[in-house]
Amino acid sequence: MLMNKPQKGMIDDFPGDMKKYNFIKSKIDEVARLFSYAEYDAPVLEPVELYASKSSDELVKEQSYLFTDRGGRNLMLRPEMTPSLARMVSQIIKEKPKPFKWYACPKCYRYERPQKGRLREFRQLNFDCIGDSTVYADFEMLQTVISVLNTFKVPRHTYEIRYNHRGLMQEICLAAGMPATALGALFQLVDKKNKIPPDDFQSALSGLCGNNTAQINALLSARSPSDVRSLIPNQQNTRLDETIKKFFEFTELLGSTECAQNTVFSPETVRGLDYYTGLVFEVYDTRGSIGRALFGGGRYDNLISHFSSESVSGIGFGMGIYIFSIFLEELNVMPSFKDGPDTEAVFIIPVAIQNTAFCFTAAEKLRKNAIPAEVSAQILPLKKQFTKATQRGFTYAAVIGDTEMQSGQIKIKNLTDGSEVMRKLT
Ligand code: HAM
């Protein structure tokens, strides 16, 4: 016999799981509508170059599902959506008005060690705004994240948004004397800081930063944007000045709104993907039950320029639906969904074989009135029919015999409380 379980790290979505997913998706669709986002989709297979030296080495070299197709092309199952989005937007960037506010909920694939909330095949919500490089777009992205959490009634004390600015970190490190070529490795290391023993982190850090280690440690221990200000070297540096100005514009805007309640400045948040250049953020469960980020995102300035002569900045985030639904379930804010028919559905029971054709007509009339209906495929004693209806998850049943055929009226019985209502078939 063949194995009936899915591949390691992949999950079968049974009908009850799809109801859960569709519930989450419908709420997200509403947030998207309220923020004027339009839905898009992209192919699940992309050329490996789309990710190589843009996403992260880890995604391409260690976590990719890679294969060569029959035409000899090196293809990858998409591990994330942002490069596909950049590729798509670049096709229309010159003729359509900006910004592009797009969202999607694609399946993505990463060959990771499966663990709580992390799989090898997962649905990932993506919201991205391309073509608006202002701090207002940065702020609105955080507002969108909070709206997604609010729409599920996630209590404010159960999560925090950790934010940082990759560009600022980069400029401070460069001004301190770090070579530009070491920055990628430094950010990868900082991204792993909480996943490796502190001594290992420190020895890797001093290997990378040499004389700058103390300064980088001071930067990583900053608790507020103003702590960072005190670490900024006093020197003429236009790029650094511009970045600081923009970052403090953002923190002031954030500080003047309610969104500040759930945000914390976190210099250790640098994100594992190489394309981020500005604001970066992650959402964490403050109860500690879900050890990994629920949402992650940031600003990327240079992705579109890989595909177009027009250089346009984007900002967005990704959120794993599976990890998020575990979070919602743990908080008891997720309704329960049962397998089986709709709660309004009626199970139609023919008394005898000669009533069956009429039962199908009756079912069709109910459906025309938006009431789901199904005709029992067997002639059985009524008690057995009711038991079958209950086991299948129907709340309503209607028995149709010669009397009902003549009158054109049926009695719909509520199987939970025994109540009955007459209904004319129209
Ligand atoms: P990411 O941090 O790699 O960012 O993923 C974002 C979110 O996707 C994570 O916080 C997590 O909820 C979910 N996720 C990632 N890997 C898995 C997995 N193996 N199983 C289940 N869930 C997972 C990105 O992918 C960026 N492209 C996000 C983005 C959009 N940045 C800008 N726009």
Short mmCIF file of C-alpha atoms and ligand atoms in Angstrom, two decimals:
data_model
loop_
_atom_site.label_atom_id
_atom_site.label_comp_id
_atom_site.label_asym_id
_atom_site.label_seq_id
_atom_site.Cartn_x
_atom_site.Cartn_y
_atom_site.Cartn_z
CA MET A 1 0.00 0.00 0.00
CA LEU A 2 1.12 3.56 -0.65
CA MET A 3 1.78 5.99 2.21
CA ASN A 4 -1.31 8.13 2.80
CA LYS A 5 0.44 10.89 4.74
CA PRO A 6 1.84 14.01 3.03
CA GLN A 7 5.58 14.69 2.66
CA LYS A 8 7.43 15.82 5.80
CA GLY A 9 6.63 19.48 6.56
CA MET A 10 3.66 19.57 4.18
CA ILE A 11 0.09 19.48 5.41
CA ASP A 12 -3.16 18.18 4.05
CA ASP A 13 -5.87 20.78 4.39
CA PHE A 14 -9.05 18.91 5.29
CA PRO A 15 -12.39 20.69 4.76
CA GLY A 16 -12.39 21.98 8.37
CA ASP A 17 -8.87 23.42 7.83
CA MET A 18 -10.03 25.15 4.64
CA LYS A 19 -12.95 26.70 6.55
CA LYS A 20 -10.45 28.06 9.05
CA TYR A 21 -8.23 29.39 6.25
CA ASN A 22 -11.18 30.94 4.39
CA PHE A 23 -12.33 32.63 7.60
CA ILE A 24 -8.86 34.18 8.08
CA LYS A 25 -8.60 35.11 4.41
CA SER A 26 -12.03 36.78 4.36
CA LYS A 27 -11.06 38.98 7.32
CA ILE A 28 -7.77 39.85 5.62
CA ASP A 29 -9.63 40.70 2.40
CA GLU A 30 -11.64 43.21 4.41
CA VAL A 31 -8.48 44.83 5.87
CA ALA A 32 -7.07 44.99 2.33
CA ARG A 33 -10.23 46.68 1.08
CA LEU A 34 -10.13 49.24 3.89
CA PHE A 35 -6.50 50.12 3.06
CA SER A 36 -7.09 50.09 -0.75
CA TYR A 37 -4.97 47.03 -1.55
CA ALA A 38 -5.62 44.93 -4.67
CA GLU A 39 -5.04 41.17 -4.78
CA TYR A 40 -2.52 39.56 -7.17
CA ASP A 41 -0.93 36.16 -7.73
CA ALA A 42 2.24 34.83 -9.37
CA PRO A 43 3.65 31.49 -10.56
CA VAL A 44 4.76 29.02 -7.95
CA LEU A 45 7.89 28.25 -10.03
CA GLU A 46 10.46 30.95 -10.65
CA PRO A 47 14.03 30.91 -12.00
CA VAL A 48 16.62 30.48 -9.26
CA GLU A 49 18.26 33.82 -10.21
CA LEU A 50 15.18 35.61 -8.94
CA TYR A 51 16.30 34.79 -5.40
CA ALA A 52 20.07 34.31 -5.71
CA SER A 53 21.92 37.27 -4.18
CA LYS A 54 18.67 39.11 -3.46
CA SER A 55 16.77 37.11 -0.83
CA SER A 56 19.34 35.28 1.29
CA ASP A 57 22.01 32.62 0.85
CA GLU A 58 20.21 30.47 3.39
CA LEU A 59 16.98 30.48 1.34
CA VAL A 60 18.76 29.59 -1.89
CA LYS A 61 21.54 27.26 -0.73
CA GLU A 62 19.95 25.50 2.25
CA GLN A 63 16.19 25.80 2.09
CA SER A 64 15.32 25.73 -1.59
CA TYR A 65 13.22 23.25 -3.50
CA LEU A 66 15.29 23.33 -6.68
CA PHE A 67 14.97 21.34 -9.86
CA THR A 68 15.78 21.41 -13.55
CA ASP A 69 12.76 21.24 -15.84
CA ARG A 70 12.56 19.29 -19.10
CA GLY A 71 13.83 22.36 -20.94
CA GLY A 72 16.96 22.51 -18.76
CA ARG A 73 15.85 25.58 -16.76
CA ASN A 74 16.91 25.85 -13.11
CA LEU A 75 13.69 26.52 -11.26
CA MET A 76 12.79 26.98 -7.64
CA LEU A 77 9.51 26.59 -5.82
CA ARG A 78 9.00 30.11 -4.49
CA PRO A 79 10.22 30.46 -0.90
CA GLU A 80 8.69 33.95 -0.65
CA MET A 81 6.63 36.31 -2.77
CA THR A 82 8.52 39.63 -2.74
CA PRO A 83 10.90 38.94 -5.70
CA SER A 84 7.94 37.76 -7.85
CA LEU A 85 6.05 40.90 -6.88
CA ALA A 86 9.01 43.09 -7.86
CA ARG A 87 9.26 41.24 -11.18
CA MET A 88 5.54 41.75 -11.87
CA VAL A 89 5.43 45.40 -10.85
CA SER A 90 8.44 46.18 -13.03
CA GLN A 91 6.38 45.14 -16.11
CA ILE A 92 3.88 47.98 -15.60
CA ILE A 93 5.80 50.47 -13.53
CA LYS A 94 6.21 52.96 -16.35
CA GLU A 95 2.58 53.14 -17.43
CA LYS A 96 0.53 52.80 -14.23
CA PRO A 97 0.14 55.35 -11.44
CA LYS A 98 2.09 54.70 -8.24
CA PRO A 99 1.95 53.48 -5.56
CA PHE A 100 1.07 49.85 -6.19
CA LYS A 101 -0.70 48.57 -3.09
CA TRP A 102 -0.99 44.84 -3.62
CA TYR A 103 -1.63 41.83 -1.40
CA ALA A 104 -1.52 38.06 -1.87
CA CYS A 105 -1.76 34.89 0.14
CA PRO A 106 0.40 32.41 -1.79
CA LYS A 107 1.72 29.00 -0.83
CA CYS A 108 5.49 29.18 -0.33
CA TYR A 109 8.09 26.44 0.08
CA ARG A 110 11.19 26.27 2.26
CA TYR A 111 13.14 23.15 3.11
CA GLU A 112 13.27 23.92 6.85
CA ARG A 113 13.20 21.72 9.93
CA PRO A 114 9.46 21.48 10.64
CA GLN A 115 8.55 22.89 14.07
CA LYS A 116 5.66 24.64 15.81
CA GLY A 117 4.12 26.95 13.21
CA ARG A 118 6.97 26.39 10.69
CA LEU A 119 6.46 24.05 7.77
CA ARG A 120 8.03 23.31 4.41
CA GLU A 121 4.86 24.28 2.58
CA PHE A 122 2.99 27.23 4.05
CA ARG A 123 0.56 29.98 3.14
CA GLN A 124 2.05 33.42 3.58
CA LEU A 125 0.05 36.63 3.59
CA ASN A 126 1.90 39.50 1.86
CA PHE A 127 1.02 43.18 1.85
CA ASP A 128 3.32 45.48 -0.16
CA CYS A 129 3.24 49.09 -1.21
CA ILE A 130 5.60 49.93 -4.07
CA GLY A 131 6.34 53.44 -5.29
CA ASP A 132 5.96 55.48 -2.12
CA SER A 133 9.22 56.03 -0.25
CA THR A 134 7.84 58.39 2.40
CA VAL A 135 7.79 57.69 6.11
CA TYR A 136 3.98 57.86 5.80
CA ALA A 137 4.04 54.64 3.78
CA ASP A 138 6.29 53.09 6.47
CA PHE A 139 3.84 54.17 9.13
CA GLU A 140 0.77 52.99 7.23
CA MET A 141 2.39 49.57 6.84
CA LEU A 142 2.61 49.24 10.64
CA GLN A 143 -0.98 50.45 10.87
CA THR A 144 -1.96 47.70 8.43
CA VAL A 145 -0.21 45.08 10.58
CA ILE A 146 -2.08 46.33 13.66
CA SER A 147 -5.35 46.33 11.71
CA VAL A 148 -4.83 42.69 10.76
CA LEU A 149 -4.28 41.86 14.43
CA ASN A 150 -7.25 43.99 15.52
CA THR A 151 -9.63 42.42 13.05
CA PHE A 152 -9.07 39.10 14.82
CA LYS A 153 -9.52 40.79 18.22
CA VAL A 154 -5.96 39.93 19.27
CA PRO A 155 -5.52 41.65 22.68
CA ARG A 156 -2.89 44.39 22.54
CA HIS A 157 -0.85 42.99 25.42
CA THR A 158 -0.28 39.68 23.60
CA TYR A 159 1.99 41.03 20.88
CA GLU A 160 4.68 43.58 20.18
CA ILE A 161 6.08 45.01 16.98
CA ARG A 162 9.88 45.25 17.10
CA TYR A 163 11.30 47.74 14.66
CA ASN A 164 14.66 49.00 13.54
CA HIS A 165 16.18 50.70 10.52
CA ARG A 166 18.60 48.61 8.47
CA GLY A 167 19.93 51.61 6.55
CA LEU A 168 20.71 53.43 9.78
CA MET A 169 22.48 50.38 11.25
CA GLN A 170 24.46 50.08 8.05
CA GLU A 171 25.49 53.75 7.98
CA ILE A 172 26.53 53.70 11.65
CA CYS A 173 28.61 50.55 11.12
CA LEU A 174 30.27 52.06 8.03
CA ALA A 175 30.96 55.34 9.83
CA ALA A 176 32.53 53.35 12.66
CA GLY A 177 34.95 51.82 10.16
CA MET A 178 33.36 48.45 9.36
CA PRO A 179 34.11 47.40 5.76
CA ALA A 180 31.00 47.41 3.52
CA THR A 181 31.75 43.81 2.49
CA ALA A 182 31.29 42.58 6.09
CA LEU A 183 27.82 44.09 6.58
CA GLY A 184 25.83 41.29 4.94
CA ALA A 185 27.49 38.70 7.19
CA LEU A 186 27.02 40.96 10.23
CA PHE A 187 23.26 41.26 9.63
CA GLN A 188 22.93 37.51 9.06
CA LEU A 189 24.72 36.94 12.37
CA VAL A 190 22.61 39.49 14.28
CA ASP A 191 19.45 37.91 12.81
CA LYS A 192 20.54 34.60 14.38
CA LYS A 193 21.59 36.15 17.73
CA ASN A 194 18.76 34.64 19.75
CA LYS A 195 19.08 31.22 18.12
CA ILE A 196 22.74 30.61 19.08
CA PRO A 197 24.56 30.50 22.46
CA PRO A 198 25.71 34.02 23.59
CA ASP A 199 29.42 33.00 23.64
CA ASP A 200 29.22 31.69 20.07
CA PHE A 201 27.56 34.93 19.03
CA GLN A 202 30.25 37.04 20.70
CA SER A 203 33.14 35.11 19.19
CA ALA A 204 31.56 35.27 15.70
CA LEU A 205 30.92 38.99 16.22
CA SER A 206 34.50 39.78 17.18
CA GLY A 207 35.69 37.66 14.24
CA LEU A 208 33.64 39.87 11.93
CA CYS A 209 33.98 43.27 13.61
CA GLY A 210 37.48 43.20 15.15
CA ASN A 211 38.14 46.59 16.78
CA ASN A 212 34.54 47.65 16.24
CA THR A 213 33.06 44.88 18.39
CA ALA A 214 32.43 47.06 21.47
CA GLN A 215 30.71 49.70 19.39
CA ILE A 216 28.48 47.16 17.62
CA ASN A 217 27.60 45.64 21.00
CA ALA A 218 26.67 49.12 22.26
CA LEU A 219 24.49 49.62 19.20
CA LEU A 220 22.76 46.27 19.73
CA SER A 221 22.04 47.20 23.36
CA ALA A 222 20.37 50.54 22.50
CA ARG A 223 16.88 50.64 23.99
CA SER A 224 15.46 53.63 22.16
CA PRO A 225 16.11 55.67 19.03
CA SER A 226 17.62 58.39 21.22
CA ASP A 227 20.16 55.85 22.61
CA VAL A 228 21.17 55.32 18.99
CA ARG A 229 21.52 59.06 18.45
CA SER A 230 24.22 59.15 21.11
CA LEU A 231 26.19 56.45 19.23
CA ILE A 232 26.19 58.27 15.92
CA PRO A 233 29.71 59.44 15.08
CA ASN A 234 30.12 63.18 14.80
CA GLN A 235 31.26 63.57 11.22
CA GLN A 236 30.23 65.10 7.90
CA ASN A 237 28.23 62.34 6.22
CA THR A 238 25.30 63.29 4.01
CA ARG A 239 23.94 59.76 3.60
CA LEU A 240 24.05 59.14 7.33
CA ASP A 241 22.41 62.53 8.03
CA GLU A 242 19.60 61.82 5.52
CA THR A 243 18.97 58.38 7.00
CA ILE A 244 18.91 59.72 10.56
CA LYS A 245 16.52 62.50 9.54
CA LYS A 246 14.10 60.06 7.91
CA PHE A 247 14.27 57.59 10.76
CA PHE A 248 13.54 60.24 13.38
CA GLU A 249 10.68 61.60 11.27
CA PHE A 250 9.24 58.10 11.36
CA THR A 251 9.72 57.62 15.12
CA GLU A 252 8.12 61.01 15.81
CA LEU A 253 5.12 60.16 13.66
CA LEU A 254 4.83 56.77 15.32
CA GLY A 255 5.18 58.29 18.81
CA SER A 256 2.29 60.68 18.14
CA THR A 257 -0.18 57.84 17.46
CA GLU A 258 -1.82 54.95 19.29
CA CYS A 259 0.27 52.49 17.26
CA ALA A 260 3.26 53.38 19.46
CA GLN A 261 1.68 51.36 22.32
CA ASN A 262 2.66 48.10 20.72
CA THR A 263 5.96 49.00 19.12
CA VAL A 264 9.42 48.69 20.60
CA PHE A 265 12.68 49.84 19.11
CA SER A 266 14.87 46.76 18.68
CA PRO A 267 18.35 47.13 17.14
CA GLU A 268 18.67 43.33 17.08
CA THR A 269 15.85 43.16 14.53
CA VAL A 270 17.69 43.28 11.21
CA ARG A 271 15.75 40.59 9.25
CA GLY A 272 17.31 37.64 7.48
CA LEU A 273 16.62 38.76 3.91
CA ASP A 274 19.32 40.74 2.13
CA TYR A 275 17.13 43.15 0.19
CA TYR A 276 15.96 45.27 3.12
CA THR A 277 17.43 48.76 3.17
CA GLY A 278 15.25 50.83 5.50
CA LEU A 279 12.66 50.29 8.24
CA VAL A 280 12.46 46.63 9.29
CA PHE A 281 10.00 45.08 11.72
CA GLU A 282 8.77 41.81 13.19
CA VAL A 283 5.72 40.95 15.28
CA TYR A 284 6.25 38.72 18.31
CA ASP A 285 3.95 36.91 20.69
CA THR A 286 4.73 38.52 24.08
CA ARG A 287 3.51 35.40 25.93
CA GLY A 288 6.53 33.58 24.50
CA SER A 289 4.50 30.56 23.43
CA ILE A 290 5.33 31.10 19.76
CA GLY A 291 9.08 31.48 19.68
CA ARG A 292 9.39 32.82 16.13
CA ALA A 293 8.19 36.00 14.45
CA LEU A 294 4.54 36.00 13.42
CA PHE A 295 5.01 38.80 10.86
CA GLY A 296 8.18 40.13 9.27
CA GLY A 297 8.77 42.92 6.82
CA GLY A 298 10.51 46.07 5.85
CA ARG A 299 11.52 48.55 3.18
CA TYR A 300 13.48 47.49 0.13
CA ASP A 301 14.93 50.14 -2.20
CA ASN A 302 16.70 48.10 -4.84
CA LEU A 303 14.57 45.11 -5.81
CA ILE A 304 12.64 46.66 -8.69
CA SER A 305 15.85 47.99 -10.27
CA HIS A 306 16.86 44.37 -11.03
CA PHE A 307 14.06 44.32 -13.62
CA SER A 308 13.56 47.93 -14.68
CA SER A 309 15.56 51.07 -15.37
CA GLU A 310 13.16 52.81 -13.02
CA SER A 311 14.35 52.52 -9.43
CA VAL A 312 11.40 52.45 -7.06
CA SER A 313 11.25 51.69 -3.37
CA GLY A 314 8.79 49.29 -1.74
CA ILE A 315 7.73 48.30 1.74
CA GLY A 316 5.76 45.29 2.90
CA PHE A 317 5.42 42.35 5.21
CA GLY A 318 4.80 38.63 5.21
CA MET A 319 2.80 36.67 7.78
CA GLY A 320 2.51 32.88 8.03
CA ILE A 321 -1.16 31.89 8.12
CA TYR A 322 -0.40 28.62 9.91
CA ILE A 323 1.67 30.18 12.71
CA PHE A 324 -0.93 32.95 13.00
CA SER A 325 -3.84 30.52 13.31
CA ILE A 326 -2.00 28.69 16.14
CA PHE A 327 -1.58 32.08 17.84
CA LEU A 328 -5.29 32.90 17.40
CA GLU A 329 -6.32 29.48 18.72
CA GLU A 330 -4.07 29.83 21.79
CA LEU A 331 -5.69 33.21 22.49
CA ASN A 332 -9.18 31.70 22.09
CA VAL A 333 -10.14 34.29 19.48
CA MET A 334 -10.59 31.81 16.64
CA PRO A 335 -14.11 30.38 16.17
CA SER A 336 -14.30 26.62 15.87
CA PHE A 337 -15.21 25.18 12.50
CA LYS A 338 -16.88 21.85 11.92
CA ASP A 339 -16.45 19.62 8.91
CA GLY A 340 -19.55 18.93 6.88
CA PRO A 341 -22.40 20.95 5.44
CA ASP A 342 -23.34 24.57 6.03
CA THR A 343 -25.27 25.23 9.26
CA GLU A 344 -28.37 26.18 7.19
CA ALA A 345 -28.30 23.01 5.07
CA VAL A 346 -31.35 20.71 4.88
CA PHE A 347 -31.06 16.92 4.52
CA ILE A 348 -34.00 15.79 2.36
CA ILE A 349 -35.34 12.33 3.07
CA PRO A 350 -37.54 10.50 0.55
CA VAL A 351 -40.09 8.23 2.23
CA ALA A 352 -40.19 5.85 -0.74
CA ILE A 353 -38.51 5.41 -4.10
CA GLN A 354 -41.40 7.14 -5.97
CA ASN A 355 -40.75 10.35 -3.93
CA THR A 356 -37.07 10.63 -4.95
CA ALA A 357 -37.46 12.66 -8.16
CA PHE A 358 -39.66 15.17 -6.35
CA CYS A 359 -37.03 15.39 -3.57
CA PHE A 360 -34.45 16.55 -6.13
CA THR A 361 -36.91 19.20 -7.39
CA ALA A 362 -37.54 20.32 -3.80
CA ALA A 363 -33.76 20.52 -3.16
CA GLU A 364 -33.32 22.68 -6.25
CA LYS A 365 -36.11 25.01 -5.12
CA LEU A 366 -34.47 25.42 -1.70
CA ARG A 367 -31.11 26.16 -3.37
CA LYS A 368 -32.80 28.78 -5.58
CA ASN A 369 -33.78 30.45 -2.29
CA ALA A 370 -30.14 30.26 -1.12
CA ILE A 371 -30.80 27.35 1.26
CA PRO A 372 -28.26 24.50 0.85
CA ALA A 373 -29.90 21.10 0.41
CA GLU A 374 -28.92 17.49 -0.19
CA VAL A 375 -31.14 14.51 -1.01
CA SER A 376 -30.50 11.27 0.84
CA ALA A 377 -29.28 8.70 -1.66
CA GLN A 378 -30.91 5.77 0.13
CA ILE A 379 -34.38 4.70 1.19
CA LEU A 380 -34.01 3.81 4.87
CA PRO A 381 -36.22 3.72 7.98
CA LEU A 382 -36.74 7.34 9.16
CA LYS A 383 -34.85 6.79 12.43
CA LYS A 384 -31.77 5.72 10.49
CA GLN A 385 -32.14 8.69 8.14
CA PHE A 386 -32.18 11.14 11.07
CA THR A 387 -29.15 9.45 12.63
CA LYS A 388 -27.33 9.70 9.29
CA ALA A 389 -28.24 13.39 8.96
CA THR A 390 -26.92 14.14 12.45
CA GLN A 391 -23.71 12.16 11.87
CA ARG A 392 -23.10 14.06 8.63
CA GLY A 393 -23.46 17.33 10.55
CA PHE A 394 -26.84 18.55 9.22
CA THR A 395 -28.88 20.74 11.57
CA TYR A 396 -32.07 20.45 9.46
CA ALA A 397 -33.95 17.62 7.78
CA ALA A 398 -37.20 17.36 5.80
CA VAL A 399 -39.11 14.15 5.10
CA ILE A 400 -40.90 14.09 1.75
CA GLY A 401 -43.66 11.57 0.99
CA ASP A 402 -46.85 11.57 -1.12
CA THR A 403 -48.55 14.20 1.12
CA GLU A 404 -45.71 16.72 0.64
CA MET A 405 -45.68 16.02 -3.11
CA GLN A 406 -49.39 16.83 -3.33
CA SER A 407 -49.32 19.95 -1.11
CA GLY A 408 -46.00 21.37 -2.34
CA GLN A 409 -45.19 22.13 1.29
CA ILE A 410 -42.45 20.57 3.41
CA LYS A 411 -41.83 20.45 7.15
CA ILE A 412 -38.23 21.41 8.03
CA LYS A 413 -37.15 19.89 11.31
CA ASN A 414 -34.37 21.27 13.49
CA LEU A 415 -32.50 18.14 14.57
CA THR A 416 -30.93 19.87 17.55
CA ASP A 417 -34.04 21.13 19.34
CA GLY A 418 -36.82 19.21 17.55
CA SER A 419 -38.67 22.38 16.41
CA GLU A 420 -40.39 22.33 13.01
CA VAL A 421 -41.38 24.96 10.42
CA MET A 422 -43.59 24.57 7.34
CA ARG A 423 -42.21 25.89 4.07
CA LYS A 424 -43.93 26.26 0.71
CA LEU A 425 -41.69 25.15 -2.14
CA THR A 426 -41.36 28.06 -4.54
P1 HAM B 1 10.09 36.18 6.22
O1 HAM B 1 10.48 36.78 7.52
O2 HAM B 1 10.99 35.20 5.63
O3 HAM B 1 9.82 37.39 5.22
O4 HAM B 1 8.66 35.52 6.39
C1 HAM B 1 7.58 36.28 6.87
C2 HAM B 1 6.67 35.40 7.73
O5 HAM B 1 6.29 34.24 6.99
C3 HAM B 1 7.31 34.86 8.99
O6 HAM B 1 7.27 35.80 10.03
C4 HAM B 1 6.42 33.65 9.27
O7 HAM B 1 5.19 34.03 9.88
C5 HAM B 1 6.10 33.16 7.88
N1 HAM B 1 6.98 32.03 7.52
C6 HAM B 1 8.24 32.10 7.02
N2 HAM B 1 8.75 30.87 6.86
C7 HAM B 1 7.78 30.01 7.26
C8 HAM B 1 7.68 28.58 7.33
N3 HAM B 1 8.67 27.78 6.95
N4 HAM B 1 6.53 28.04 7.80
C9 HAM B 1 5.49 28.83 8.17
N5 HAM B 1 5.52 30.18 8.13
C10 HAM B 1 6.65 30.76 7.68
C11 HAM B 1 9.50 37.23 3.90
O8 HAM B 1 9.22 36.19 3.38
C12 HAM B 1 9.38 38.54 3.16
N6 HAM B 1 9.26 38.24 1.75
C13 HAM B 1 8.21 39.33 3.69
C14 HAM B 1 8.03 40.64 3.00
C15 HAM B 1 7.01 41.01 2.18
N7 HAM B 1 8.87 41.67 3.10
C16 HAM B 1 8.41 42.66 2.35
N8 HAM B 1 7.29 42.25 1.78
#
